[in-house]
Structures are given as C-alpha cells and as structure tokens.
C-alpha cells in the first residue's frame, strides 16, 4: 500500500547546488530555490477569510456600526 502513495511532485528549475555544479551564472538564477518567497495560496486564503469575516460582521451588526459611526461623527462636529 505504501508503494502506491506518490512522493512530492518534482520541482521545476535548478537548485543552487545544481547551478554551481553546471557552471550556470548565479546572477541569472538568483531567484532559484529561495525559501523566503512566501506562501501565496496561504495569503490568498487569509485575505478571503478576512473579507468573509468583515462581510459576516457587517451583515450581523451593520445597524450598530452605522449608528456608532454617526454618533462619533456628531461628537467630532460638536453636534452631540
């Protein structure tokens, strides 16, 4: 059963070790194998979840947010 589970997919491009061994100019492959590139799907998920929370909160408490904002603006203007 364990033989049927595939390993991780092969990565594209060359690693920095392969670049050094083949003599390819390191300046041309500066972005190869960079661990600090980030997790784009993770950031997309965080952004969508944050937007979903804002929409849900606004749907549940929109009236309260609007009245709170109006009260604050009236106090700033000196009308409250």
Coordinates of C-alpha atoms in Angstrom, one line a residue:
X1 CA 0.0 0.0 0.0
X2 CA 2.8 2.4 0.8
X3 CA 4.3 1.9 -2.6
X4 CA 1.2 3.4 -4.2
X5 CA 1.4 6.7 -2.4
X6 CA 3.2 9.1 -4.7
X7 CA 6.0 11.3 -3.4
X8 CA 6.1 15.1 -3.6
X9 CA 5.9 16.4 -7.2
X10 CA 9.2 17.3 -8.8
X11 CA 10.2 20.9 -8.5
X12 CA 10.9 23.0 -11.6
X13 CA 14.1 24.7 -12.2
X14 CA 17.6 24.1 -10.8
X15 CA 18.7 24.1 -7.2
X16 CA 21.6 26.3 -6.2
X17 CA 23.8 23.2 -5.9
X18 CA 22.9 22.1 -9.4
X19 CA 23.6 25.6 -10.7
X20 CA 27.0 25.7 -9.1
X21 CA 27.9 22.2 -10.5
X22 CA 26.8 23.1 -14.0
X23 CA 28.6 26.4 -14.1
X24 CA 25.5 28.5 -14.9
X25 CA 25.9 32.1 -13.9
X26 CA 24.4 32.6 -10.4
X27 CA 23.2 36.1 -11.3
X28 CA 20.8 34.6 -13.8
X29 CA 19.3 32.2 -11.3
X30 CA 19.2 34.4 -8.2
X31 CA 15.5 33.6 -7.5
X32 CA 16.0 29.8 -7.7
X33 CA 15.4 27.8 -4.6
X34 CA 14.6 30.8 -2.4
X35 CA 12.8 29.8 0.8
X36 CA 11.7 33.4 1.6
X37 CA 9.3 33.6 -1.4
X38 CA 6.3 33.0 0.8
X39 CA 3.1 31.0 0.5
X40 CA 0.8 32.7 -2.0
X41 CA -2.2 30.3 -1.5
X42 CA -1.9 30.9 2.2
X43 CA -2.1 34.7 1.8
X44 CA -5.0 34.4 -0.6
X45 CA -6.8 32.2 2.0
X46 CA -6.1 34.7 4.8
X47 CA -7.3 37.6 2.6
X48 CA -10.5 35.8 1.6
X49 CA -11.2 34.7 5.2
X50 CA -10.7 38.3 6.5
X51 CA -13.1 39.6 3.8
X52 CA -15.6 36.9 4.8
X53 CA -15.4 37.9 8.4
X54 CA -15.9 41.6 7.6
X55 CA -19.0 40.7 5.4
X56 CA -20.4 38.5 8.2
X57 CA -19.9 41.1 10.9
X58 CA -21.4 43.8 8.7
X59 CA -24.4 41.7 8.0
X60 CA -25.0 40.9 11.7
X61 CA -24.2 44.3 13.2
X62 CA -24.4 46.8 10.3
X63 CA -27.0 48.9 12.0
X64 CA -24.9 49.1 15.2
X65 CA -21.8 50.0 13.2
X66 CA -23.6 52.7 11.3
X67 CA -25.2 54.3 14.4
X68 CA -21.8 54.1 16.3
X69 CA -20.1 55.9 13.3
X70 CA -22.8 58.5 13.2
X71 CA -22.6 59.2 16.9
X72 CA -18.8 59.5 16.7
X73 CA -19.0 61.9 13.8
X74 CA -21.6 64.0 15.6
X75 CA -19.3 64.3 18.6
X76 CA -16.4 65.3 16.4
X77 CA -18.6 68.0 14.8
X78 CA -19.8 69.2 18.2
X79 CA -23.4 68.3 17.4
X80 CA -23.7 65.6 20.1

